[in-house]
Coordinates of N, CA, C and O in Angstrom, one line a residue:
R1 N 77.4 83.8 95.5 CA 78.8 83.4 95.6 C 79.7 84.4 96.4 O 79.4 85.6 96.3
M2 N 80.7 83.9 97.0 CA 81.6 84.7 97.7 C 82.8 85.0 96.8 O 83.3 84.1 96.2
D3 N 83.3 86.2 96.8 CA 84.5 86.6 96.1 C 85.7 86.2 97.0 O 85.9 86.8 98.0
A4 N 86.4 85.1 96.6 CA 87.4 84.6 97.4 C 88.8 85.2 97.0 O 89.8 84.9 97.6
A5 N 88.8 86.1 96.1 CA 90.1 86.7 95.7 C 90.7 87.5 96.9 O 90.0 88.3 97.5
G6 N 91.9 87.2 97.1 CA 92.6 87.9 98.2 C 92.3 87.3 99.6 O 92.9 87.8 100.6
L7 N 91.5 86.3 99.7 CA 91.2 85.7 101.0 C 92.2 84.5 101.2 O 92.5 83.8 100.3
S8 N 92.6 84.4 102.5 CA 93.4 83.2 102.8 C 93.0 82.7 104.1 O 92.2 83.2 104.8
G9 N 93.7 81.6 104.5 CA 93.4 81.0 105.8 C 91.9 80.5 105.9 O 91.3 80.0 104.9
F10 N 91.4 80.6 107.1 CA 90.0 80.1 107.3 C 89.0 80.8 106.5 O 88.1 80.2 105.9
T11 N 89.1 82.1 106.3 CA 88.2 82.9 105.5 C 88.2 82.4 104.1 O 87.2 82.2 103.4
G12 N 89.4 82.2 103.5 CA 89.5 81.7 102.2 C 88.9 80.3 102.0 O 88.3 80.0 101.0
W13 N 89.2 79.5 103.0 CA 88.6 78.1 103.0 C 87.1 78.2 103.1 O 86.4 77.4 102.3
I14 N 86.5 79.0 103.9 CA 85.0 79.1 104.0 C 84.5 79.6 102.6 O 83.5 79.1 102.2
A15 N 85.1 80.6 102.0 CA 84.7 81.1 100.8 C 84.7 80.0 99.7 O 83.7 79.8 99.0
G16 N 85.8 79.3 99.6 CA 85.9 78.2 98.7 C 84.9 77.1 98.9 O 84.3 76.6 98.0
T17 N 84.7 76.7 100.2 CA 83.7 75.7 100.5 C 82.3 76.1 100.2 O 81.5 75.4 99.6
M18 N 81.9 77.4 100.5 CA 80.6 77.9 100.2 C 80.4 77.9 98.7 O 79.3 77.6 98.2
N19 N 81.4 78.4 97.9 CA 81.2 78.4 96.5 C 81.1 77.0 95.9 O 80.3 76.8 95.0
G20 N 81.8 76.0 96.4 CA 81.7 74.7 96.0 C 80.3 74.1 96.3 O 79.7 73.4 95.4
L21 N 79.8 74.4 97.4 CA 78.4 74.0 97.8 C 77.4 74.6 96.9 O 76.5 73.9 96.4
L22 N 77.5 75.9 96.6 CA 76.6 76.5 95.7 C 76.6 75.9 94.3 O 75.6 75.7 93.6
D23 N 77.8 75.5 93.8 CA 78.0 74.9 92.5 C 77.3 73.5 92.5 O 76.6 73.1 91.6
T24 N 77.5 72.8 93.6 CA 76.9 71.4 93.7 C 75.3 71.5 93.7 O 74.7 70.7 93.1
V25 N 74.8 72.5 94.3 CA 73.3 72.7 94.4 C 72.8 73.3 93.1 O 71.7 72.9 92.6
A26 N 73.5 74.2 92.5 CA 73.0 75.0 91.4 C 72.9 74.1 90.1 O 71.9 74.2 89.4
T27 N 73.8 73.2 89.9 CA 73.9 72.4 88.6 C 72.6 71.6 88.4 O 72.0 71.7 87.4
P28 N 72.2 70.8 89.4 CA 71.0 70.0 89.2 C 69.7 70.8 89.1 O 68.8 70.5 88.4
I29 N 69.7 71.9 89.8 CA 68.5 72.8 89.8 C 68.4 73.5 88.4 O 67.4 73.5 87.8
E30 N 69.6 73.9 87.9 CA 69.6 74.5 86.6 C 69.2 73.5 85.5 O 68.4 73.9 84.6
E31 N 69.7 72.3 85.6 CA 69.3 71.3 84.6 C 67.8 71.0 84.6 O 67.1 70.9 83.6
T32 N 67.3 70.8 85.8 CA 65.9 70.5 86.0 C 65.0 71.6 85.5 O 64.0 71.4 84.8
S33 N 65.4 72.9 85.8 CA 64.7 74.0 85.3 C 64.7 74.1 83.7 O 63.7 74.3 83.1
R34 N 65.8 73.7 83.1 CA 65.9 73.7 81.7 C 64.9 72.7 81.1 O 64.2 73.1 80.1
V35 N 64.9 71.5 81.6 CA 63.9 70.5 81.1 C 62.5 71.0 81.3 O 61.7 70.8 80.4
M36 N 62.2 71.5 82.5 CA 60.8 71.9 82.8 C 60.4 73.1 81.9 O 59.2 73.2 81.5
Q37 N 61.3 74.0 81.6 CA 61.0 75.1 80.7 C 60.7 74.6 79.3 O 59.8 75.1 78.7
A38 N 61.4 73.5 78.9 CA 61.1 72.9 77.6 C 59.7 72.3 77.6 O 59.0 72.5 76.7
V39 N 59.4 71.6 78.7 CA 58.1 71.0 78.8 C 57.0 72.0 78.7 O 56.0 71.8 78.1
A40 N 57.2 73.1 79.4 CA 56.2 74.2 79.5 C 55.8 74.7 78.1 O 54.7 75.2 77.9
V41 N 56.7 74.6 77.1 CA 56.4 75.1 75.8 C 56.2 73.9 74.8 O 56.1 74.1 73.6
G42 N 55.9 72.7 75.4 CA 55.5 71.6 74.6 C 56.7 70.7 74.0 O 56.4 69.8 73.3
D43 N 57.9 71.0 74.4 CA 59.0 70.2 74.0 C 59.2 69.1 75.0 O 59.7 69.3 76.1
L44 N 58.9 67.9 74.5 CA 59.0 66.7 75.4 C 60.3 65.9 75.0 O 60.4 64.7 75.4
G45 N 61.2 66.5 74.3 CA 62.4 65.8 73.9 C 63.6 65.9 74.9 O 64.7 65.3 74.7
S46 N 63.4 66.7 75.9 CA 64.5 67.0 76.9 C 64.4 66.0 78.1 O 63.4 65.5 78.4
Q47 N 65.6 65.8 78.7 CA 65.7 64.9 79.9 C 66.8 65.5 80.8 O 67.7 66.2 80.3
V48 N 66.7 65.2 82.0 CA 67.8 65.5 83.0 C 68.8 64.4 82.7 O 68.5 63.2 82.9
T49 N 70.0 64.7 82.3 CA 71.0 63.7 82.0 C 72.2 63.6 82.9 O 73.0 62.7 82.9
G50 N 72.3 64.6 83.8 CA 73.3 64.6 84.8 C 73.2 63.5 85.8 O 72.1 62.9 86.0
S51 N 74.3 63.1 86.3 CA 74.4 62.0 87.3 C 74.4 62.6 88.7 O 75.4 63.2 89.1
Y52 N 73.3 62.5 89.5 CA 73.2 63.1 90.8 C 73.0 62.1 91.8 O 72.6 60.9 91.6
Q53 N 73.1 62.5 93.1 CA 72.9 61.6 94.2 C 71.8 62.2 95.1 O 71.5 63.3 95.1
G54 N 71.3 61.3 96.0 CA 70.3 61.7 97.0 C 69.1 62.3 96.4 O 68.5 61.8 95.4
E55 N 68.6 63.4 97.0 CA 67.4 64.0 96.6 C 67.5 64.6 95.2 O 66.5 64.6 94.5
F56 N 68.6 65.0 94.8 CA 68.8 65.5 93.4 C 68.6 64.3 92.4 O 68.0 64.5 91.3
A57 N 69.0 63.1 92.7 CA 68.8 62.0 91.9 C 67.3 61.7 91.8 O 66.7 61.4 90.7
R58 N 66.6 61.7 92.9 CA 65.2 61.5 93.0 C 64.4 62.6 92.2 O 63.4 62.3 91.5
L59 N 64.9 63.8 92.3 CA 64.2 64.9 91.5 C 64.4 64.6 90.0 O 63.5 64.7 89.2
A60 N 65.6 64.2 89.6 CA 65.9 63.9 88.2 C 65.0 62.8 87.7 O 64.5 62.8 86.6
E61 N 64.9 61.7 88.5 CA 64.1 60.6 88.1 C 62.6 61.0 88.0 O 62.0 60.6 87.0
A62 N 62.1 61.8 88.9 CA 60.7 62.2 88.8 C 60.5 63.1 87.6 O 59.4 62.9 86.9
V63 N 61.4 64.0 87.3 CA 61.2 64.9 86.1 C 61.2 64.0 84.8 O 60.4 64.1 84.0
N64 N 62.2 63.1 84.7 CA 62.3 62.3 83.6 C 61.1 61.4 83.4 O 60.6 61.1 82.3
A65 N 60.6 60.8 84.5 CA 59.4 60.0 84.5 C 58.2 60.8 84.0 O 57.3 60.3 83.3
S66 N 58.1 62.0 84.5 CA 57.0 62.9 84.1 C 57.0 63.2 82.6 O 56.0 63.1 81.9
V67 N 58.2 63.5 82.1 CA 58.4 63.8 80.7 C 58.0 62.5 79.9 O 57.3 62.6 78.8
L68 N 58.5 61.4 80.3 CA 58.1 60.1 79.6 C 56.6 59.9 79.6 O 56.1 59.5 78.5
A69 N 56.0 60.1 80.7 CA 54.5 59.9 80.8 C 53.8 60.8 79.9 O 52.8 60.4 79.2
L70 N 54.3 62.1 79.8 CA 53.6 63.0 78.9 C 53.8 62.6 77.4 O 52.9 62.8 76.6
R71 N 55.0 62.1 77.1 CA 55.3 61.6 75.7 C 54.3 60.5 75.3 O 53.9 60.4 74.2
E72 N 53.9 59.6 76.3 CA 53.1 58.5 76.0 C 51.6 58.8 76.0 O 50.8 57.9 75.7
T73 N 51.2 60.0 76.2 CA 49.8 60.4 76.2 C 49.4 60.9 74.8 O 50.2 61.3 74.0

């Protein structure tokens, strides 16, 4: 993340935009990681519950489908 404190104009805009992009990417990855860490220790009760778009939505669907398939075995 960029420290946007004291930045203004174009530099401030770039810092804010980059931080927003990082937040957008980090949230679904963190949630997917949380679910997969639970699966790794045998906890099949977790799911990705966030509402995502594009590739992040496909990733969430794949993780949830995998957890469901493991529950049914």
